[in-house]
Coordinates of C-alpha atoms and ligand atoms in Angstrom, one line a residue:
X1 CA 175.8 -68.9 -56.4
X2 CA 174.5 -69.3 -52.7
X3 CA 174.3 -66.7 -50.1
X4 CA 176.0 -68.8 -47.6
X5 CA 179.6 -68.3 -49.7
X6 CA 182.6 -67.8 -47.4
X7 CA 183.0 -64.2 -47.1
X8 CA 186.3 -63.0 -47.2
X9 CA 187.2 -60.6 -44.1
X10 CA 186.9 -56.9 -45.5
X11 CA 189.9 -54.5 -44.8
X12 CA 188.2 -51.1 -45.4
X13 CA 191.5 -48.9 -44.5
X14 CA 193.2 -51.3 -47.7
X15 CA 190.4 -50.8 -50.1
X16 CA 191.1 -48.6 -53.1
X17 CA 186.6 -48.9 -53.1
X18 CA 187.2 -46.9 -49.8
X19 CA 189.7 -44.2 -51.0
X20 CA 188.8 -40.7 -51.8
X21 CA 187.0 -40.2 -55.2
X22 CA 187.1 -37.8 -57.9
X23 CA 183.8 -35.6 -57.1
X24 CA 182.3 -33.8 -60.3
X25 CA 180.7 -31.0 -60.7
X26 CA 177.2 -31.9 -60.5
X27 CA 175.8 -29.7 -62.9
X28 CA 177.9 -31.1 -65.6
X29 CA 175.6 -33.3 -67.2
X30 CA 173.3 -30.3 -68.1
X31 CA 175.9 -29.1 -69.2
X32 CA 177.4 -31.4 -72.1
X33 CA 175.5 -32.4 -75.0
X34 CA 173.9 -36.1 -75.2
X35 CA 175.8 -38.2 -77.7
X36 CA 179.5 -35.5 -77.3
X37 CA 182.4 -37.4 -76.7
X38 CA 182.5 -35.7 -73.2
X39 CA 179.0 -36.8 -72.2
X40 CA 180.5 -40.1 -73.1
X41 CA 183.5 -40.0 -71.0
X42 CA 181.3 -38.7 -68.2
X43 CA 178.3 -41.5 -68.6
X44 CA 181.7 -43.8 -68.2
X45 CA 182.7 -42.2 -64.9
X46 CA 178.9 -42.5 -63.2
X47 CA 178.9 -46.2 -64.1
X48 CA 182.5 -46.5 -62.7
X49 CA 181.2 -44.8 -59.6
X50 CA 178.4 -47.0 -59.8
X51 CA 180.3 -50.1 -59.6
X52 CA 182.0 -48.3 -56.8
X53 CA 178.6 -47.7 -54.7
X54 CA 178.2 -51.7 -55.4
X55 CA 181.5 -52.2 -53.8
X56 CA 180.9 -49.9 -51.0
X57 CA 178.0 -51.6 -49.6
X58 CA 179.0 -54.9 -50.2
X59 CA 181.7 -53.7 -48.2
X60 CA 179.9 -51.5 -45.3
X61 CA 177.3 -54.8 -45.1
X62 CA 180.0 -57.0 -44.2
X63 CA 181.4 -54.6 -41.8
X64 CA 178.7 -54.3 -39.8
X65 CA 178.4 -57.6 -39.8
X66 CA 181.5 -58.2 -37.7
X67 CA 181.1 -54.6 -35.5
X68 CA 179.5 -52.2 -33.6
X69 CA 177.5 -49.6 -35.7
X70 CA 179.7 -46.8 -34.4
X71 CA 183.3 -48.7 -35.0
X72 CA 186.2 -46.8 -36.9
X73 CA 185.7 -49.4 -39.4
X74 CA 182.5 -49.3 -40.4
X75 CA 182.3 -44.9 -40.0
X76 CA 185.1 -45.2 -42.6
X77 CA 182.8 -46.8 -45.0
X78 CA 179.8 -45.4 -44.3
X79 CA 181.2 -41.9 -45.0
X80 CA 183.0 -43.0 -48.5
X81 CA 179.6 -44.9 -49.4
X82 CA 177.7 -40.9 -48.4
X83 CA 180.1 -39.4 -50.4
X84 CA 179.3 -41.7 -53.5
X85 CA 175.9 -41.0 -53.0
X86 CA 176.2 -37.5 -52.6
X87 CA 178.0 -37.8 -55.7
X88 CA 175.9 -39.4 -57.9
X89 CA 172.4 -38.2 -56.8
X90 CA 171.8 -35.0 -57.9
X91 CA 167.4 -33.5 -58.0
X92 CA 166.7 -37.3 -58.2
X93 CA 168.0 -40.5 -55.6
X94 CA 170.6 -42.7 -57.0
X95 CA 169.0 -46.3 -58.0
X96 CA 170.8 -49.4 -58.1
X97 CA 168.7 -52.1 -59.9
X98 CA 168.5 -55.5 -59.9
X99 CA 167.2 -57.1 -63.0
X100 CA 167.5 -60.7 -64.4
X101 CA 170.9 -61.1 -62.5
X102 CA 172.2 -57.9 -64.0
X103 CA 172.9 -54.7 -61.6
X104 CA 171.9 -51.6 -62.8
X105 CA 172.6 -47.6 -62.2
X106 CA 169.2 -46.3 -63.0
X107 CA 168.8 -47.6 -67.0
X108 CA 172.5 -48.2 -67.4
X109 CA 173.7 -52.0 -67.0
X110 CA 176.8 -52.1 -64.5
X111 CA 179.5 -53.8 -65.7
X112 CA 181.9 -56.3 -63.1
X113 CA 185.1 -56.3 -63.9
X114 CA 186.9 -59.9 -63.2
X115 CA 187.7 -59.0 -59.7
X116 CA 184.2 -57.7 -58.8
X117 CA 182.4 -60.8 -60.1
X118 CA 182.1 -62.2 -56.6
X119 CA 181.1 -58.4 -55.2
X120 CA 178.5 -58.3 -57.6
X121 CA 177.3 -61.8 -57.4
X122 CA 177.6 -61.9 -53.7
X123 CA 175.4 -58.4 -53.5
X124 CA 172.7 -59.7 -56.3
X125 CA 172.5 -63.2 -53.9
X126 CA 171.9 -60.5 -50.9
X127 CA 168.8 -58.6 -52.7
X128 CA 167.4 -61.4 -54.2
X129 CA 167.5 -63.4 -50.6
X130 CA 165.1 -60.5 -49.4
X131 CA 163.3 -60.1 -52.5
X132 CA 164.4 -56.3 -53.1
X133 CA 164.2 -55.6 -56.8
X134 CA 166.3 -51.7 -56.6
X135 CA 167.5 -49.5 -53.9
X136 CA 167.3 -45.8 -54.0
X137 CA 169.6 -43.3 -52.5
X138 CA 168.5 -39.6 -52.3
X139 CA 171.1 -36.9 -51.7
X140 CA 169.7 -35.9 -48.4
X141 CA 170.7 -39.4 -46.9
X142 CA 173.0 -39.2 -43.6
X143 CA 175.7 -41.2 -42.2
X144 CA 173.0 -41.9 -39.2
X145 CA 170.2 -43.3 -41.9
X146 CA 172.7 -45.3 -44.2
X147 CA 174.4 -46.7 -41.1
X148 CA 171.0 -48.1 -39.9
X149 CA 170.3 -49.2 -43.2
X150 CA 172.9 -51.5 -43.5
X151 CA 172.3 -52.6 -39.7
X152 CA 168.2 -53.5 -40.1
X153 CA 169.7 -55.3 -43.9
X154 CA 171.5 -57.5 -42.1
X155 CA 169.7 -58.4 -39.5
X156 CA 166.3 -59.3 -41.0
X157 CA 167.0 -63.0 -41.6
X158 CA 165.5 -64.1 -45.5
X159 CA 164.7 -67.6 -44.2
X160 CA 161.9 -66.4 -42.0
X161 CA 161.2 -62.4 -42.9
X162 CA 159.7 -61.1 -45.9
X163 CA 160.0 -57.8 -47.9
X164 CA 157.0 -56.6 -46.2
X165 CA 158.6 -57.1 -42.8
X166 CA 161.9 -55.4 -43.9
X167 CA 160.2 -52.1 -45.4
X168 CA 158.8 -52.0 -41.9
X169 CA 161.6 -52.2 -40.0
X170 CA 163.2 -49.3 -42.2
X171 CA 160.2 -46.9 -42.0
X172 CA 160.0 -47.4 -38.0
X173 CA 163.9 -46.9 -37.3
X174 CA 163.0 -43.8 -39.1
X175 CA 165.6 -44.4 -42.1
X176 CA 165.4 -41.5 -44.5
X177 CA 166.7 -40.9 -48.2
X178 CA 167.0 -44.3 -48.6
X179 CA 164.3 -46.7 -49.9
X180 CA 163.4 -50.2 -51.1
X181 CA 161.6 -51.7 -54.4
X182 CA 160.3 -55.2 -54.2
X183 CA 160.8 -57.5 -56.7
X184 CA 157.7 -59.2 -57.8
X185 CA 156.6 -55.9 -60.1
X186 CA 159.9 -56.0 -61.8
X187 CA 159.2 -59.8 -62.5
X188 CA 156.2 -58.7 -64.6
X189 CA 158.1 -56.4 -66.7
X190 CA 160.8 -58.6 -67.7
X191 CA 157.8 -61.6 -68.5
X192 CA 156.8 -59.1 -71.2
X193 CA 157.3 -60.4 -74.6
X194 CA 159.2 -58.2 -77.5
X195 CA 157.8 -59.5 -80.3
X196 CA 159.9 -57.2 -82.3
X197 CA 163.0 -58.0 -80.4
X198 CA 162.1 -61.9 -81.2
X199 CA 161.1 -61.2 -85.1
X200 CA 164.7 -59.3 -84.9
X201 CA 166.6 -62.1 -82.9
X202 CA 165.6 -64.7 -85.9
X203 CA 166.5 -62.6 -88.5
X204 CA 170.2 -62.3 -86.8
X205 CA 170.4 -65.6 -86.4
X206 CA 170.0 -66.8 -89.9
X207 CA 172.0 -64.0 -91.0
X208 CA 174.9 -65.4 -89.0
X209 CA 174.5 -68.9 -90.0
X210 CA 174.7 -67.2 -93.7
X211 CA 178.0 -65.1 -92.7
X212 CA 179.6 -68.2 -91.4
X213 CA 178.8 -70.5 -94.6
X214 CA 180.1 -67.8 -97.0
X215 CA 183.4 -67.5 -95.0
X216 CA 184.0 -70.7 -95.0
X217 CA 183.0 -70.9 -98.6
X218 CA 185.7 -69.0 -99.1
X219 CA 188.0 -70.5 -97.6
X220 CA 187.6 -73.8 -98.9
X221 CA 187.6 -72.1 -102.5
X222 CA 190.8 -70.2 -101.9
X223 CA 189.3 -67.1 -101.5
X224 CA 190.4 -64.6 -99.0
X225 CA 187.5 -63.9 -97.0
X226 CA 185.5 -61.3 -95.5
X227 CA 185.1 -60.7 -92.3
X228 CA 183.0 -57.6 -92.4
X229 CA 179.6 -58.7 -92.9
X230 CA 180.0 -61.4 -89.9
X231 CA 181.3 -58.5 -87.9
X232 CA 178.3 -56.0 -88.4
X233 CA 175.4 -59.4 -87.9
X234 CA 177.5 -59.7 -84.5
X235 CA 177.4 -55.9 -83.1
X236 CA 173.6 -56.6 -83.7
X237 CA 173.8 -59.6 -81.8
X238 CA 175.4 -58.0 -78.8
X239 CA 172.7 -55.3 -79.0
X240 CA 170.0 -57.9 -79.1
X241 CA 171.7 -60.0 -76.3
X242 CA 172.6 -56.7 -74.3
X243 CA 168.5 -56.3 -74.3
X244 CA 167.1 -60.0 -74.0
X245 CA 169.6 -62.2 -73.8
X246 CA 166.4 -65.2 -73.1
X247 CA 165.3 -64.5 -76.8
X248 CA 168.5 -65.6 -78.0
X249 CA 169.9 -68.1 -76.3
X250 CA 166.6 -69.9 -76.9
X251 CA 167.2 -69.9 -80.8
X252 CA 170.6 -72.1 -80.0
X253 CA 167.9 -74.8 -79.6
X254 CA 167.3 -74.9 -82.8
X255 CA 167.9 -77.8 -84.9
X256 CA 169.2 -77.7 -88.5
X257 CA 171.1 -80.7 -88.7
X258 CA 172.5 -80.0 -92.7
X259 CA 174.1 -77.1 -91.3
X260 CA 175.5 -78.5 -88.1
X261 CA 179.2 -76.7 -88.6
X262 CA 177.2 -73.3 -89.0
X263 CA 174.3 -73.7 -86.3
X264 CA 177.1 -74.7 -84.2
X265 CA 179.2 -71.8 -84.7
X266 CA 176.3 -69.5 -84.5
X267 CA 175.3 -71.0 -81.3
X268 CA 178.8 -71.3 -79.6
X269 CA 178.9 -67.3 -80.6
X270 CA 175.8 -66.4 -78.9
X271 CA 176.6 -69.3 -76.1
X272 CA 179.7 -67.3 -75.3
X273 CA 178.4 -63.5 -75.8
X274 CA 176.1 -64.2 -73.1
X275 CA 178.9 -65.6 -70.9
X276 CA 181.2 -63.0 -71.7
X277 CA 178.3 -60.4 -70.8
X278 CA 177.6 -62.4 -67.4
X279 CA 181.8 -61.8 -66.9
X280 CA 181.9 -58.2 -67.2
X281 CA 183.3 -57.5 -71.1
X282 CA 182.2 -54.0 -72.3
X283 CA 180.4 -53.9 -75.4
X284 CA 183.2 -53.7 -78.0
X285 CA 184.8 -56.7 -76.4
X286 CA 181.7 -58.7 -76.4
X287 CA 181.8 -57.9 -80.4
X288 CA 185.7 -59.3 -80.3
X289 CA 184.7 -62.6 -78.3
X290 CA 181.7 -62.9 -80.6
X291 CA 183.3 -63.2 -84.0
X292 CA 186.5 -64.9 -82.1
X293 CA 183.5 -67.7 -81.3
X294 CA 182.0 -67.7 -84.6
X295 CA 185.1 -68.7 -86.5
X296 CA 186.3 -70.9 -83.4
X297 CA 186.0 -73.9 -85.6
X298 CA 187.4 -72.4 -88.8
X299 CA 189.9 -75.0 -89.4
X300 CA 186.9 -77.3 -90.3
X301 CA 187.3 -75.6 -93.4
X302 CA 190.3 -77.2 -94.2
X303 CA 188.7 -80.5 -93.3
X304 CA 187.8 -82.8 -95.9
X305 CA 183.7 -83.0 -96.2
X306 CA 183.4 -86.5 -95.9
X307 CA 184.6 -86.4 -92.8
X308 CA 182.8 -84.2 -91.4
X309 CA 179.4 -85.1 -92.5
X310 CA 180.3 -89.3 -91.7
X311 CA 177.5 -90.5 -90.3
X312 CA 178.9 -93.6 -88.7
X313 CA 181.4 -93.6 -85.7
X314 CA 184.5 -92.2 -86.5
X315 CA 188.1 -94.3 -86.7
X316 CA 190.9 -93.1 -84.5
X317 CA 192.1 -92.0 -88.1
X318 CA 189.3 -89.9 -88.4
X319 CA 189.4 -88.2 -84.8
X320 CA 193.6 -87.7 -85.5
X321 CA 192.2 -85.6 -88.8
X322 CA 189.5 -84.0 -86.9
X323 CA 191.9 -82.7 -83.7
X324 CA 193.7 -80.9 -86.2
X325 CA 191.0 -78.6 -86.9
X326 CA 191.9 -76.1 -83.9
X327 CA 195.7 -75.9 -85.5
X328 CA 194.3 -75.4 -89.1
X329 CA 191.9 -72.8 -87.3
X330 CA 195.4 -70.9 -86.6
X331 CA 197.2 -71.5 -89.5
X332 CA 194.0 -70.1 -91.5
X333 CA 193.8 -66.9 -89.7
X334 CA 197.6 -66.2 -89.5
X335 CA 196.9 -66.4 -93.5
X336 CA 194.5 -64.3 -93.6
X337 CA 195.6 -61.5 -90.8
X338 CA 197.4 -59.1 -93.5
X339 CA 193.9 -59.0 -95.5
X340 CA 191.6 -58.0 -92.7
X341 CA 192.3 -56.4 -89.0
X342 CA 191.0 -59.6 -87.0
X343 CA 192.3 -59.4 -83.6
X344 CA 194.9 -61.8 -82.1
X345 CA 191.6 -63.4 -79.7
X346 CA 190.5 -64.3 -82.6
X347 CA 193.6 -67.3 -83.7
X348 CA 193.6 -67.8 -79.7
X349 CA 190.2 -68.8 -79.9
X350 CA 190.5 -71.1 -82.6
X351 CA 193.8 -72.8 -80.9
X352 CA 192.8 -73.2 -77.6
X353 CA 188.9 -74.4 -77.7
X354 CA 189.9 -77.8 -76.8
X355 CA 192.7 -77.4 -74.9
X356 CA 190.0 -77.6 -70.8
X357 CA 191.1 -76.0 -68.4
X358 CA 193.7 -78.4 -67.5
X359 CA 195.3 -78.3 -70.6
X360 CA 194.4 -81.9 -70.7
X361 CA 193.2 -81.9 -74.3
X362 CA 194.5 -80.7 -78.0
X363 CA 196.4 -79.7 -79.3
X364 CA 199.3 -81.2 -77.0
X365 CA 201.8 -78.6 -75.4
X366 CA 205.2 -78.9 -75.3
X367 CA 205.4 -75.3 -73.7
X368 CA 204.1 -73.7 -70.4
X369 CA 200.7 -72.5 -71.4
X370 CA 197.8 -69.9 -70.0
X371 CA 194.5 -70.3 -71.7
X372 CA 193.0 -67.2 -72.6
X373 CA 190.0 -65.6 -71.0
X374 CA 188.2 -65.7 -74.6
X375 CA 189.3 -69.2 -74.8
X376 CA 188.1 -70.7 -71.4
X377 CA 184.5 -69.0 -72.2
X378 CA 185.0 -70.5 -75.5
X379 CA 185.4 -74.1 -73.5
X380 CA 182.3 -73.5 -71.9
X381 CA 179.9 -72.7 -74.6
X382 CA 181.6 -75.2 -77.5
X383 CA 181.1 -77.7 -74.5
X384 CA 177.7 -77.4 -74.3
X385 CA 176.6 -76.6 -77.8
X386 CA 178.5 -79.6 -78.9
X387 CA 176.8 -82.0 -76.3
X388 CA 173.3 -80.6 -76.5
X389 CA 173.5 -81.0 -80.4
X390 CA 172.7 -83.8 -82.8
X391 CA 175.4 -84.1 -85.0
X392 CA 176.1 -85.8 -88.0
X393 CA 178.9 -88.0 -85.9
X394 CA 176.7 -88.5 -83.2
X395 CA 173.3 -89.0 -83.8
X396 CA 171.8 -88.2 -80.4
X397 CA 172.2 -85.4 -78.4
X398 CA 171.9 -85.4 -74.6
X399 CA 169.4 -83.3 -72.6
X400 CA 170.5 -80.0 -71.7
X401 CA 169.7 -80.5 -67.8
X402 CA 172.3 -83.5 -68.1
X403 CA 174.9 -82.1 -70.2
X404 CA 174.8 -79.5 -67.3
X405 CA 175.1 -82.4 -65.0
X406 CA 178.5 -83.6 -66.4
X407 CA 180.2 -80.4 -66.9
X408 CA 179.6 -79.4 -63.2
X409 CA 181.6 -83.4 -62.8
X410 CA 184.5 -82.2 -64.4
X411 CA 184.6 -78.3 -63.2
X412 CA 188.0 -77.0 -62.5
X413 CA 189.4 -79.8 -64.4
X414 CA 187.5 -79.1 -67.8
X415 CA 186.2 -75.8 -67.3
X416 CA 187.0 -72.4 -65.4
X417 CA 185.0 -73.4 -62.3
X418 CA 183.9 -69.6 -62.1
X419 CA 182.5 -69.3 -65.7
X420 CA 180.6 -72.6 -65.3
X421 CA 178.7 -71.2 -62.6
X422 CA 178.4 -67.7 -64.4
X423 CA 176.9 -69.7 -67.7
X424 CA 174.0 -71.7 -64.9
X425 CA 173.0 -68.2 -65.0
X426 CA 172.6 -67.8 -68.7
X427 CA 171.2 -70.8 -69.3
X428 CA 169.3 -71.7 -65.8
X429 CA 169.3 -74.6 -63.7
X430 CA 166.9 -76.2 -65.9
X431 CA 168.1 -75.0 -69.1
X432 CA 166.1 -73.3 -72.0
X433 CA 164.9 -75.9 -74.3
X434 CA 164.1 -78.8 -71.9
X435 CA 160.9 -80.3 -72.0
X436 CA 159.1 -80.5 -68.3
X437 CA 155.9 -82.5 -67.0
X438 CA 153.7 -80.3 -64.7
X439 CA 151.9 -81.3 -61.6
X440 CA 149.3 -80.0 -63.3
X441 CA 150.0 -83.0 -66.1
X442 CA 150.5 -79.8 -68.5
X443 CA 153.6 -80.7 -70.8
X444 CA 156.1 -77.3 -71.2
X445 CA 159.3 -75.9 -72.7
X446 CA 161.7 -74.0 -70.4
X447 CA 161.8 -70.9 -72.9
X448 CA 163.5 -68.7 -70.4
X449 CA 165.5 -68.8 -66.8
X450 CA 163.9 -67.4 -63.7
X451 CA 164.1 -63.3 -63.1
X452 CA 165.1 -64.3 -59.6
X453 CA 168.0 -66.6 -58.3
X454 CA 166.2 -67.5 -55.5
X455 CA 163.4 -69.1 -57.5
X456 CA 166.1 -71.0 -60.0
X457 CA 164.0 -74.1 -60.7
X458 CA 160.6 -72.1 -61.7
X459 CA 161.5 -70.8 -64.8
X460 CA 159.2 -69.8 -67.7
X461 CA 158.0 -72.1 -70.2
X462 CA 155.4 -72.3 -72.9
X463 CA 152.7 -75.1 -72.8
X464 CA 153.2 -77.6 -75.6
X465 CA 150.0 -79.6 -74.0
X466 CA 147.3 -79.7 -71.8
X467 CA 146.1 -82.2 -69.3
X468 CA 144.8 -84.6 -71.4
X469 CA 148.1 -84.4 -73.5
X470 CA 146.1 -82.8 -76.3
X471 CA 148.8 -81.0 -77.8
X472 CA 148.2 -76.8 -77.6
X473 CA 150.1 -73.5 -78.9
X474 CA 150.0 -72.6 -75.2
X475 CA 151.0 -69.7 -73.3
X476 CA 153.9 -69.0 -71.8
X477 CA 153.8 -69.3 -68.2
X478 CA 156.0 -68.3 -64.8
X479 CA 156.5 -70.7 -62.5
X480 CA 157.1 -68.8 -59.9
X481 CA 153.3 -67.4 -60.1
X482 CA 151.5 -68.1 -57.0
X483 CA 148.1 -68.3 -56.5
X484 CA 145.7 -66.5 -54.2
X485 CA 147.1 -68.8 -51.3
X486 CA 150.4 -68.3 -52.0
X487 CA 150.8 -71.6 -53.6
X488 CA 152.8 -72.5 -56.5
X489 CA 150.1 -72.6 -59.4
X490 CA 152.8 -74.9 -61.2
X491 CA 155.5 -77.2 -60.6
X492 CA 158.0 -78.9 -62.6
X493 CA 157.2 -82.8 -61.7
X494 CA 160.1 -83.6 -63.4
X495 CA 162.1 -83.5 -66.9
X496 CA 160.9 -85.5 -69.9
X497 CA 163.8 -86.7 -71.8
X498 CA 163.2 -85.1 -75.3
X499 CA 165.8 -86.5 -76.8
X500 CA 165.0 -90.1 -75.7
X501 CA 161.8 -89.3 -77.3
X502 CA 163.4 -87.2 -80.5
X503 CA 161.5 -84.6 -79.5
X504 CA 162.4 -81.0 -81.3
X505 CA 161.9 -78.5 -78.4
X506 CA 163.5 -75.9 -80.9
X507 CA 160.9 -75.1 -82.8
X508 CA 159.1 -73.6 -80.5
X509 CA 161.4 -70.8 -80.7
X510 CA 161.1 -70.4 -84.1
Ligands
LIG601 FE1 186.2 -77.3 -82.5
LIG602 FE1 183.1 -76.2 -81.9

């Protein structure tokens, strides 16, 4: 998303973010016991008032952008945004955080609902244009300092001013309780390599392929299956992908082409975790859309094998048998509902998957129809996984960076235009996986998106050779390191074609 979106002219005295809030009693907190139901309940009402701070200065930004620092308007929200504040900061300031597109409250992840997406994304544009990383928010702040704030924000232009040049402009209009981190330091933390959380990511990942092939074992047997094990290998996924979503996603590279029904699945699932993440699902409905998208092709069950492992081009006879995979996908659940507790998501998943966004595809309608929220994501991810794969009906796959390419071509027709843009962000502009030359005639991987939006086409990648094209287990670099100059010490020249040259990027994620 770009900074220069069309801003949509606030109404402060209409906005429920603007309204009077529930205040708590401070000392609570010190009061209920970690891991009690009521320290639960409370933890869910400081991220709610989190989101709302997000709102509020989204809101009081814009303002002030259209008045005069003392207008009715803009006193309105500066005094709701104070009260917030006052709310939430109690012996230490309030922090909201900006890390790898995600905003945070301190250490907790904010969650957008659907109609904050644009707030959010809008906001996380705004920092990352001035290169702030987290601002803090102490309880002595005034309506004077947070006023000014937003006033010296606003005015520093991020084409020509730096971070440097804005922390100045805040310390000599004499702003206090409120304070600015700069990104760069926040960079370095989130380069840092889990080695455990990577060891951990595999191990998931094979698990799921293995939940996947035993249910539709199953199924093809007669069997009623069982859901259970699939479920608990996805609430690990989530965890994993609520941590270091990177480390995943860059296993859906992998190659297994045997197994391409189960890598498939496996990948659409963690495809559309991360999506769902991106679109503000809490965790239990991240689990829901998880498991909805690992049985999203279920039907193939029901699909004779020959068919599905063909290796030449398929008839129109053989596509007719295919399409009716996403019926048979129902049909197989709705069977199986009275045995297990799967959710309803789960046979709209299966149904809709290749119905785009227009409705354009199958199964045909004969009835009004709204795709699903699960199901649009679903679109997405299937889309993508299916395109960048090899598969046994199509030999070659295409290049991430141009399967990208074509989906933006048929956005809003295909795909929910809002999702695609939310899944650049999982995936980056380059994608993980693609293979890049360097202006330093180093060969590399894309292994991970930028931290920052603002530096979308430098993401990380791990050097597969050096400059004599010697090939090396080389280090994974950032592309947005500068030198002592302030140059760019490397520089995607431009993307190698792996596929043109059946080159398996995936294993160096293994
Ligand atoms: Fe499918
Ligand atoms: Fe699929």
């Amino acid at each position: 998303m770009d900074d220069h979106r069309t801003p949509s002219q606030p109404d402060p005295a209409e906005n429920p973010a603007l309204q009077p809030i529930l205040i708590h009693d401070k000392s609570l907190p010190g009061k209920i016991g970690e891991g009690s139901e009521a320290r639960d309940v409370l933890d869910q009402q400081i991220l709610v008032l989190g989101a709302q701070l997000v709102n509020q200065l989204h809101i009081l930004l814009k303002t002030i952008r259209i008045h005069e620092r003392t207008n009715a308007a803009v006193n309105q929200v500066v005094d709701a945004t104070v009260t917030t504040v006052k709310t939430l900061a109690r012996d230490n300031p309030v922090v909201i955080r900006l890390q790898n597109d995600f905003l945070y409250l301190g250490d907790a992840h904010l969650k957008m609902g659907p109609q904050q997406v644009a707030i959010f994304l809008e906001f996380i544009d705004s920092l990352n244009a001035r290169g702030i990383a987290a601002i803090s928010f102490s309880a002595e702040m005034r309506e004077t300092d947070l006023r000014e704030f937003a006033y010296q924000f606003i005015s520093v232009d991020p084409a020509t001013c730096t971070f440097d040049d804005l922390k100045r402009q805040l310390k000599e209009g004499e702003i206090h309780g409120i304070d600015i981190e700069e990104a760069t330091s926040l960079m370095v933390r989130v380069g840092q390599k889990n080695k455990q959380l990577k060891n951990l990511a595999k191990q998931l990942y094979v698990k799921a392929v293995g939940a996947v092939g035993e249910v539709l074992q199953s199924i093809r047997e007669g069997r009623a299956p069982n859901f259970r094990r699939a479920k608990r290998v996805v609430q690990s996924i989530v965890d994993v992908i609520l941590q270091d979503e990177p480390t995943l996603l860059g296993l859906t590279t992998l190659r297994c082409y045997d197994e391409y029904t189960h890598n498939h699945s496996v990948n659409v699932s963690l495809l559309s975790v991360a999506l769902g993440n991106r679109a503000g699902y809490p965790r239990e409905a991240l689990v829901d859309l998880g498991l909805a998208a690992l049985f999203h092709d279920l039907g193939k069950a029901s699909i004779p094998q020959d068919i599905l492992n063909k290796s030449e081009e398929f008839t129109d006879e053989d596509w007719a048998k295919l399409r009716i995979h996403a019926t048979l996908g129902v049909i197989n659940l709705i069977r199986l509902r009275g045995l297990t507790n799967l959710p309803g998501r789960m046979a709209a998943a299966a149904f809709e998957h290749h119905l785009n966004y227009d409705l354009s595809g199958y199964p045909t309608l004969s009835m009004p129809w709204e795709v699903s929220l699960t199901g649009r994501i679903l679109m997405v991810a299937d889309c993508y996984d299916s395109m960048t794969s090899s598969r046994v009906y199509r030999r070659d796959p295409i290049a991430p960076n141009k399967v990208l390419t074509m989906m933006f071509a048929k956005s809003g027709i295909l795909y929910d235009p809002v999702l695609l843009k939310l899944f650049v962000n999982c995936v980056g502009i380059i994608p993980i996986g693609c293979l890049t030359l360097l202006d330093s005639h180093e060969l590399a991987v894309v292994i991970r998106p930028s931290a920052n939006r603002q530096t979308a086409t430098r993401p990380y990648v791990k050097l597969i050779s050096d400059r004599s094209g010697r090939p090396i287990e080389g280090p994974e670099v950032d592309l947005a390191e500068k030198d002592a100059d302030g140059r760019f010490k490397r520089s995607v020249v431009r993307l190698v074609d792996n596929t043109e040259y059946r080159f398996d990027t995936g294993r160096y994620f293994a």
